[in-house]
Coordinates of N, CA and C in Angstrom, one line a residue:
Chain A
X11 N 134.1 124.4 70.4 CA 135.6 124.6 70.1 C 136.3 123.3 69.9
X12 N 136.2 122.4 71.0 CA 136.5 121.1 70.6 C 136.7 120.4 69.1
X13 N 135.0 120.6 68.7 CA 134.6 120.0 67.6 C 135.4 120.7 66.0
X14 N 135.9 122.1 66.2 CA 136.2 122.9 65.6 C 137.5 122.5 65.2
X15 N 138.1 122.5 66.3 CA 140.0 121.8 66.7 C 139.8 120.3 66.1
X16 N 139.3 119.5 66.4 CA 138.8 118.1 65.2 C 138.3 117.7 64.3
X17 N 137.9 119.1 63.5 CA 137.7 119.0 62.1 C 139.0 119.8 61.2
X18 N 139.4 120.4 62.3 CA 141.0 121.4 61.1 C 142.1 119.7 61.2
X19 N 142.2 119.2 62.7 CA 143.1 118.2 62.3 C 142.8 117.5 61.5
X20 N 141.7 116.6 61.6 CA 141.1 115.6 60.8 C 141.3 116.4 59.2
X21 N 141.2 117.6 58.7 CA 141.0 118.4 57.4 C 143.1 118.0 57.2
X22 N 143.4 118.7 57.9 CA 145.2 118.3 57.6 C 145.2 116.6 57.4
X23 N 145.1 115.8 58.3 CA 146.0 114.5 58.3 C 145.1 114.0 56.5
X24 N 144.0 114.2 57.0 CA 142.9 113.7 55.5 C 143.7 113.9 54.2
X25 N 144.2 115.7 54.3 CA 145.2 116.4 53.0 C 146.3 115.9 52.8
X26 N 147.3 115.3 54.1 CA 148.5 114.6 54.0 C 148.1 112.7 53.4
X27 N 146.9 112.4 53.7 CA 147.1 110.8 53.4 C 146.6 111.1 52.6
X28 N 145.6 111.8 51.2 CA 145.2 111.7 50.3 C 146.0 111.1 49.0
X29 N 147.8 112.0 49.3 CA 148.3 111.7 48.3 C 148.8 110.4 48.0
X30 N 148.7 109.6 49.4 CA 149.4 108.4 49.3 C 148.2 107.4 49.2
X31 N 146.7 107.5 50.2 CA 146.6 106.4 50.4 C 144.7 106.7 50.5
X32 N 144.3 106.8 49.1 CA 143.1 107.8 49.5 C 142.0 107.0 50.1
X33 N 142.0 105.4 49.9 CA 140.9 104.8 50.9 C 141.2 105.0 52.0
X34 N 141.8 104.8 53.0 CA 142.5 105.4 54.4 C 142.1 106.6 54.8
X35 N 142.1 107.5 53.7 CA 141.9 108.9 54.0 C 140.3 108.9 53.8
X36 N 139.6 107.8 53.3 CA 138.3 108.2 53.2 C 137.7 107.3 54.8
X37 N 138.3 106.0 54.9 CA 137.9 105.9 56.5 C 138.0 107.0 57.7
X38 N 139.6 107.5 57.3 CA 139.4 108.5 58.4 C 138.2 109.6 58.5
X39 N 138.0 110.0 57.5 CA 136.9 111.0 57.6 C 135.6 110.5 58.2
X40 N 135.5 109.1 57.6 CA 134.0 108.8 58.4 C 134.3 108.5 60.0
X41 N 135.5 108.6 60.3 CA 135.5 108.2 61.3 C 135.2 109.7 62.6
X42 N 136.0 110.5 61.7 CA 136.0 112.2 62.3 C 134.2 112.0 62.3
X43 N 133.7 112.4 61.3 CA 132.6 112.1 61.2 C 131.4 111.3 62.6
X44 N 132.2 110.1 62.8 CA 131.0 109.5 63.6 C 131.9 110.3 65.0
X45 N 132.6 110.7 65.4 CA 133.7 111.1 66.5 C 133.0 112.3 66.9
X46 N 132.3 113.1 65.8 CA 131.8 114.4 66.4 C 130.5 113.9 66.6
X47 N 129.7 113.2 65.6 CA 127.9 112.5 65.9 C 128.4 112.4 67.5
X48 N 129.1 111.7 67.7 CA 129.1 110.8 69.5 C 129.1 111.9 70.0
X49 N 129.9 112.9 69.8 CA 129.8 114.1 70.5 C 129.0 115.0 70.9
X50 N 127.8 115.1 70.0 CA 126.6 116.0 69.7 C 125.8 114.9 70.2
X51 N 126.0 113.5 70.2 CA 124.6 113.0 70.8 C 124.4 113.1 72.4
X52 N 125.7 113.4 73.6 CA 125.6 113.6 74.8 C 124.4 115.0 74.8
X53 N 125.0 116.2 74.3 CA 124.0 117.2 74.4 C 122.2 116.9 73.7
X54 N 122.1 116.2 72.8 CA 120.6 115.8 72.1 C 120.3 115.1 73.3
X55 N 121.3 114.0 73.9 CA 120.1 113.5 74.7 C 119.8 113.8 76.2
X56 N 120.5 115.1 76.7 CA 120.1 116.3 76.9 C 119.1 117.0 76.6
X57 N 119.1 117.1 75.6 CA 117.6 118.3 75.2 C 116.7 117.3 74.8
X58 N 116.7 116.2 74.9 CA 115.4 115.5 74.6 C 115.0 114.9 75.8
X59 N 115.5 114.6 77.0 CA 115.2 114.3 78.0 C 114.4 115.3 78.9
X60 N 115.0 117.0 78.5 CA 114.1 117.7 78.8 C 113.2 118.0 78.0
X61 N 112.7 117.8 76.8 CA 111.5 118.1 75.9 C 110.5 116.6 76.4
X62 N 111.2 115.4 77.0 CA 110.2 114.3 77.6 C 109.5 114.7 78.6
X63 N 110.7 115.6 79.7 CA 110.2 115.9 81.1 C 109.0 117.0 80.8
X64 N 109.1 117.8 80.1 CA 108.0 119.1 79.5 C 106.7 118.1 78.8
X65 N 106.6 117.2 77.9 CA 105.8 116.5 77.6 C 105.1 115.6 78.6
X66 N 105.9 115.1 79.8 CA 105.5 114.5 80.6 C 104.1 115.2 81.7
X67 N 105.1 117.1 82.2 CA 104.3 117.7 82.7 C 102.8 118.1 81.6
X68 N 103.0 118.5 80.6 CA 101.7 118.8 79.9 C 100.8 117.6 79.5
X69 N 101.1 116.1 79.8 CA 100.3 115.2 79.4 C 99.7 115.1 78.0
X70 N 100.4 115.1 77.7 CA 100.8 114.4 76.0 C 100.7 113.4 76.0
X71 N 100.1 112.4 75.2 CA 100.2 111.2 75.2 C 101.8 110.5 74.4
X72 N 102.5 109.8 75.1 CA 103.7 109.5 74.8 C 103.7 108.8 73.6
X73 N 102.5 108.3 72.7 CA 103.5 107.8 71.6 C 103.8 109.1 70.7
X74 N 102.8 110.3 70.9 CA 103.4 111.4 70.1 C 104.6 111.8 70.0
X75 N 105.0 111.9 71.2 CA 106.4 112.3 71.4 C 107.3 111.5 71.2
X76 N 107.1 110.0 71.2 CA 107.9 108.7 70.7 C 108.4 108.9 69.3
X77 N 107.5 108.7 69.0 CA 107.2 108.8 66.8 C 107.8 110.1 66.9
X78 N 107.7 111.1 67.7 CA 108.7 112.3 66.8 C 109.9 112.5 67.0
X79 N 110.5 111.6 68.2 CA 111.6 111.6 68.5 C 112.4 110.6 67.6
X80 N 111.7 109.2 67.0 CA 112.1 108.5 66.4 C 112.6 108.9 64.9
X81 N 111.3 109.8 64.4 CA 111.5 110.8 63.9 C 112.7 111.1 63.4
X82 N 113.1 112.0 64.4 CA 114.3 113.1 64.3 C 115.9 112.0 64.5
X83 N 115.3 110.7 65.0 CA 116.7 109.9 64.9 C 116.4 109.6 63.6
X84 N 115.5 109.0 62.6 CA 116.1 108.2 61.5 C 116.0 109.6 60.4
X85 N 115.9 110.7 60.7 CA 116.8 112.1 59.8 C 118.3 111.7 60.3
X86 N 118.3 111.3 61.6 CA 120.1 111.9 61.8 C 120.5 110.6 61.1
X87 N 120.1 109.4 61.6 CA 121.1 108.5 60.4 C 120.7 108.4 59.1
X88 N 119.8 108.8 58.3 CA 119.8 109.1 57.0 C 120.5 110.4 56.9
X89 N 121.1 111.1 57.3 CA 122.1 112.3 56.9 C 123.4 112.1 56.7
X90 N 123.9 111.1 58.0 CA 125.1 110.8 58.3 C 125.4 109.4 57.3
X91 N 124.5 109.0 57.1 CA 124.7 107.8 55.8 C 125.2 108.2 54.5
X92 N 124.1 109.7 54.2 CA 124.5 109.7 52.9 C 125.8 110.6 52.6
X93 N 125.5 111.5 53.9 CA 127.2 112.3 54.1 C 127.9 111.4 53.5
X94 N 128.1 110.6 54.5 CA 129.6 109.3 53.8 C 129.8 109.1 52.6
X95 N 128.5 108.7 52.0 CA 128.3 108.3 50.4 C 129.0 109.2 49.5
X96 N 128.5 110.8 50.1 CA 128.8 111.7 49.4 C 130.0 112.0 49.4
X97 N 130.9 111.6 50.3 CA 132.2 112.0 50.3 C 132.7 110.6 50.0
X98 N 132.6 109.8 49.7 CA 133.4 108.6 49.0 C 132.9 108.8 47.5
X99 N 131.9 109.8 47.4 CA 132.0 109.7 45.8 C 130.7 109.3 45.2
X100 N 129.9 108.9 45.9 CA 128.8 108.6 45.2 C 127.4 108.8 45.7
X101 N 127.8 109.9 44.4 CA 126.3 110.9 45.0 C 125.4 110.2 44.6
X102 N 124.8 109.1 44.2 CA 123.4 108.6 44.1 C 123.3 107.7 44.7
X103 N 124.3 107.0 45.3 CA 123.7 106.4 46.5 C 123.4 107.3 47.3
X104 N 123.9 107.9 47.8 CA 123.5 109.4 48.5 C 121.8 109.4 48.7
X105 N 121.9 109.7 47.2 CA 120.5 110.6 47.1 C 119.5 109.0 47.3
X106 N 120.0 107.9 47.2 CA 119.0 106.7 47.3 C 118.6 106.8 48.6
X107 N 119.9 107.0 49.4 CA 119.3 106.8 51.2 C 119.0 107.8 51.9
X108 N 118.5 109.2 51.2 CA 117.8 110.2 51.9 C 116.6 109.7 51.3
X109 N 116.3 109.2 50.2 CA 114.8 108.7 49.8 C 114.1 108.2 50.7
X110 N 115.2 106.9 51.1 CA 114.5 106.0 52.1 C 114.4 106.4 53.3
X111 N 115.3 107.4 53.6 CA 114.9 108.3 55.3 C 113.7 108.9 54.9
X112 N 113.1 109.3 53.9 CA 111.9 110.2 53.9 C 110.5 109.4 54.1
X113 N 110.6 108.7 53.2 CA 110.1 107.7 53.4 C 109.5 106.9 54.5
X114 N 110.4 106.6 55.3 CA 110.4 106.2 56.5 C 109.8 106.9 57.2
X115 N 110.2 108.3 57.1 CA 109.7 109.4 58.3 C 108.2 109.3 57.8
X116 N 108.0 109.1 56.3 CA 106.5 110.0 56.4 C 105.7 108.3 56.5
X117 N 106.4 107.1 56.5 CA 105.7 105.9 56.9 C 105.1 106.5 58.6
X118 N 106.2 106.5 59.4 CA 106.3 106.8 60.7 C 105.2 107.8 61.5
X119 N 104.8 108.9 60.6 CA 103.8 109.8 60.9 C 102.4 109.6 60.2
X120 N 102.6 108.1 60.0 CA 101.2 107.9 59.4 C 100.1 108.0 60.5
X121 N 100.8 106.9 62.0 CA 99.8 107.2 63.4 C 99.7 109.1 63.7
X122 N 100.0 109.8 63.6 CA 100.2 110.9 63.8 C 99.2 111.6 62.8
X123 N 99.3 111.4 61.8 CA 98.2 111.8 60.8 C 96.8 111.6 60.7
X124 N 96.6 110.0 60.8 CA 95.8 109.5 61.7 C 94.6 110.5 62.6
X125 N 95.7 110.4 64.1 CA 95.0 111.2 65.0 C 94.3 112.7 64.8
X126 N 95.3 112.8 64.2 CA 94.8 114.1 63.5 C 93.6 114.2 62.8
X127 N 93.8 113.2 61.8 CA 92.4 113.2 61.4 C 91.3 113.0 62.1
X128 N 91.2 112.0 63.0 CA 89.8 111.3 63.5 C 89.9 112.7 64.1
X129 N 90.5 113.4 65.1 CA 90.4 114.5 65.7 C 89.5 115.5 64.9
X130 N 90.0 115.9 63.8 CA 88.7 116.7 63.0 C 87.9 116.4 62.9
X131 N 87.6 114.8 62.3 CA 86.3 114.3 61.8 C 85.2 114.4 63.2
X132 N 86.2 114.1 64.5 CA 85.1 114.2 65.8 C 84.3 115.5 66.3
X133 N 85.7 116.9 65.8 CA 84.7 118.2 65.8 C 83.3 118.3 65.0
X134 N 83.5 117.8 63.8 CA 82.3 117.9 62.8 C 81.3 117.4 63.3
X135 N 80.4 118.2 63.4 CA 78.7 117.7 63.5 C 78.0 116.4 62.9
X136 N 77.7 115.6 63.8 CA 77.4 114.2 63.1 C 76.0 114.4 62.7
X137 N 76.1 114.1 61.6 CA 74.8 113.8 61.2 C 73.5 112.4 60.4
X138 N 72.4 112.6 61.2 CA 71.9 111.1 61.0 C 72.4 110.4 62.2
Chain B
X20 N 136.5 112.6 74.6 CA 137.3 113.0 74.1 C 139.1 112.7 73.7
X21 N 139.4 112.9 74.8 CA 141.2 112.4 74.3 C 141.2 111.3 74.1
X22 N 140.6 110.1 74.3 CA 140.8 108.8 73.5 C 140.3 108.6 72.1
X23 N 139.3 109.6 71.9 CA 138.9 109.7 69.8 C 140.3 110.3 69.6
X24 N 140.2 111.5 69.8 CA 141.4 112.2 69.2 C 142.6 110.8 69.1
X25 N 143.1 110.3 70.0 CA 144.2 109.7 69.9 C 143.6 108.3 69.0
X26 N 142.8 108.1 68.9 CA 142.5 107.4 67.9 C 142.5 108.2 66.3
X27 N 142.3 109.1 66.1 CA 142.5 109.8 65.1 C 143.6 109.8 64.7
X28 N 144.5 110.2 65.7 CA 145.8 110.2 65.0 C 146.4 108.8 64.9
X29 N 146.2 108.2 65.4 CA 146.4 106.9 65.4 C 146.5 105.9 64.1
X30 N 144.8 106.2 63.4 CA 144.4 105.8 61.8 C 145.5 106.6 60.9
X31 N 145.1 108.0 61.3 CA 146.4 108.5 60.2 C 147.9 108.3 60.1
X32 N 148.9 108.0 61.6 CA 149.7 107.1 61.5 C 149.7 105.9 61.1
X33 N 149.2 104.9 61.1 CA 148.9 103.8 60.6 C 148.7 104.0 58.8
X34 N 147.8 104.9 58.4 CA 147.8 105.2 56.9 C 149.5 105.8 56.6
X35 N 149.9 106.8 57.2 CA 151.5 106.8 56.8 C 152.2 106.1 56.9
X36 N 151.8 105.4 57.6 CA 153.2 103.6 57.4 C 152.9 103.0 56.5
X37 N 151.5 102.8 56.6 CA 151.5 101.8 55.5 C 151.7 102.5 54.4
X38 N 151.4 103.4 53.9 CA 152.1 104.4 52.3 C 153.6 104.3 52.4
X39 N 154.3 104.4 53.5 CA 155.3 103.9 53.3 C 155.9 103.0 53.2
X40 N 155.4 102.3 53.7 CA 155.6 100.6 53.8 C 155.7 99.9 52.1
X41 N 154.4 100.3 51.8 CA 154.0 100.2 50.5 C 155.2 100.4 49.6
X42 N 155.7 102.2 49.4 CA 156.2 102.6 48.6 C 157.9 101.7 48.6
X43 N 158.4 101.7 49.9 CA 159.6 101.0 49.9 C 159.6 99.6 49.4
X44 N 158.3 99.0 50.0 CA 158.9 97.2 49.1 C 158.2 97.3 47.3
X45 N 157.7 98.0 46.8 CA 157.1 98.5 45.8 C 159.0 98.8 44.8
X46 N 159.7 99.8 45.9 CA 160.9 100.0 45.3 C 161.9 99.0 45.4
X47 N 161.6 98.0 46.1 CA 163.0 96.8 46.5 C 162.1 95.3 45.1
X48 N 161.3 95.8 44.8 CA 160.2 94.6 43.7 C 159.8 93.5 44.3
X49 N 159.2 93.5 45.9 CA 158.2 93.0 46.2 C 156.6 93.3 46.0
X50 N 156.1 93.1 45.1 CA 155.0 94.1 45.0 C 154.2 93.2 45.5
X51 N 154.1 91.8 46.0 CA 153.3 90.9 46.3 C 152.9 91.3 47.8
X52 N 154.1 91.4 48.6 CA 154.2 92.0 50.0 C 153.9 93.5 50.1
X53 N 153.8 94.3 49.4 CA 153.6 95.3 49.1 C 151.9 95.4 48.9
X54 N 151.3 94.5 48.4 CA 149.7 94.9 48.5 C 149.0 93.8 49.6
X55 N 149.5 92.9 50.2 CA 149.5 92.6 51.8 C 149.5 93.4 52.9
X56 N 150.9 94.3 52.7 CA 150.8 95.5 53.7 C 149.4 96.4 53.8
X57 N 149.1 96.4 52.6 CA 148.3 97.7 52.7 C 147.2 97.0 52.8
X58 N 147.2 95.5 52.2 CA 145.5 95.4 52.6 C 145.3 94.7 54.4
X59 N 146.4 94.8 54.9 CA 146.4 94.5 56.6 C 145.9 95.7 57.1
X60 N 146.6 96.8 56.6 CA 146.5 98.0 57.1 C 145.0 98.2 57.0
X61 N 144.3 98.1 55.7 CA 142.8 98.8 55.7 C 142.6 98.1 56.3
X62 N 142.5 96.8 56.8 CA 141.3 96.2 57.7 C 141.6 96.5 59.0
X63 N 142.8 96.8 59.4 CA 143.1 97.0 61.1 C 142.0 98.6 61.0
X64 N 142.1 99.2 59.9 CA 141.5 100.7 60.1 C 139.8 100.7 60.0
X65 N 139.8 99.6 59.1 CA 138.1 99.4 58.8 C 137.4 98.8 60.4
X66 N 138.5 98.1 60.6 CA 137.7 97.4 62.2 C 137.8 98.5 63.0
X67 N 138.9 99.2 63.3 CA 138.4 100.7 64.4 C 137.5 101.3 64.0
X68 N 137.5 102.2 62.5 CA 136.0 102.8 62.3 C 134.7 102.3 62.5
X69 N 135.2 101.0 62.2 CA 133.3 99.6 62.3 C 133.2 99.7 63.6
X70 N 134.0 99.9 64.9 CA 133.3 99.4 65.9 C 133.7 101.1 67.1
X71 N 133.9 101.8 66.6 CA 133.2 103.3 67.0 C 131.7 103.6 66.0
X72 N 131.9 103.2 64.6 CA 130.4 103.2 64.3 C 129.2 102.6 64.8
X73 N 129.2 101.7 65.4 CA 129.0 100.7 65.6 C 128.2 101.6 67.3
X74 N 129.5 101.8 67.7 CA 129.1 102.8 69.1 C 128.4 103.6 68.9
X75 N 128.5 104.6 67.8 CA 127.6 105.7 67.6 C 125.7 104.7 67.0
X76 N 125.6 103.8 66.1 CA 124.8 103.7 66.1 C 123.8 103.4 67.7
X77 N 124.5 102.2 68.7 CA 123.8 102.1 70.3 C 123.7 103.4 70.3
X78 N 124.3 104.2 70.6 CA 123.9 105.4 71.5 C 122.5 106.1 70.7
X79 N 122.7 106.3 68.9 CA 121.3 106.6 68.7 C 120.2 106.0 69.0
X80 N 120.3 104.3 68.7 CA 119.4 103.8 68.9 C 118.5 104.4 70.8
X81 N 119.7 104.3 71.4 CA 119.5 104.6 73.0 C 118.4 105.9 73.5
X82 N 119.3 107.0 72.1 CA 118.8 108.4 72.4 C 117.1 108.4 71.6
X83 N 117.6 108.1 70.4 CA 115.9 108.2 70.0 C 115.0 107.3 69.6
X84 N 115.3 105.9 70.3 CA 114.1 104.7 69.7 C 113.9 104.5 71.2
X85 N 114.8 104.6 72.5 CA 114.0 104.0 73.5 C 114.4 102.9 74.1
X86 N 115.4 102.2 73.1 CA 116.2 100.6 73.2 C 117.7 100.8 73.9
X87 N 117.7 100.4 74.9 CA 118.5 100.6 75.7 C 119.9 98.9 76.2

């Protein structure tokens, strides 16, 4: 509800400063913008503290859960980067810094891919 | 919470002065003091957004790399 009530203001004052002063009006948005992130990150780091405590109990090895937590942060700031971009206008930078979030991620899950692998290769029947 | 909010409105008052600020010495033919005002104004606004940005980046770094 909160979040809801601070995006209709933030949508009005944005509509009222456009006509005058549209860089202003484009700070403020990023600013609404980072104002609800801070907001949403109390409850994530909430539910990631309990997805640690659950990983903890089933003995996971923690860089798994590291790398996927890391993960799921460099999606949120590559989202919230290119949001901005997108609403100041430039959608190819945009589309440049979801590239490089992808990127990253699939750099990131290379250890991950890895394990995976050797994990198959050790089921298979050695032979010789 | 109520300190963003009042920060919110805060940037957007600040953007209404200075549009008006602007538009009045713009009308009296200072236009030299007229793009001083406004460019004081964006940077008092760019330094609030830079360092609540700034905040939100710590806290992700906090939440999902581990770096505290």
């Amino acid at each position: 509800m909160q979040i809801v009530g601070l995006g209709l203001i933030a949508t009005f004052l944005v509509t009222i400063l456009n006509e005058h002063k549209s860089n202003i009006s484009l700070l403020l948005t990023v600013f609404v913008g980072t104002v609800i992130f801070l907001f949403l990150m109390d409850r994530i780091q909430d539910i990631f503290r309990m997805v640690q405590t659950l990983a903890n109990e089933a003995h996971v090895q923690t860089v798994y859960v590291e790398t996927i937590l890391k993960i799921i942060g460099i999606a949120y700031i590559a989202e919230f980067g290119a949001q901005i971009s997108k609403d100041a206008g430039q959608g190819a930078i945009a589309g440049k810094i979801e590239l490089g979030g992808k990127i990253l991620i699939l750099a990131m899950a290379i250890p991950i891919l890895t394990a995976l692998i050797e994990t198959i290769l050790s089921f298979l029947p050695m032979k010789g | 919470m109520g300190v963003d909010v009042d920060l919110i409105f805060q940037i957007a008052g600040v953007g209404i002065v200075v549009a008006f600020l602007h538009a009045v010495l713009e009308g009296i033919g200072k236009k030299e003091y007229a793009q001083w005002v406004t460019l004081l104004g964006f940077i008092y606004i760019l330094f609030l957004v830079i360092s609540i940005v700034q905040d939100l980046f710590q806290k992700i770094k906090s939440v999902f790399l581990f770096q505290s």
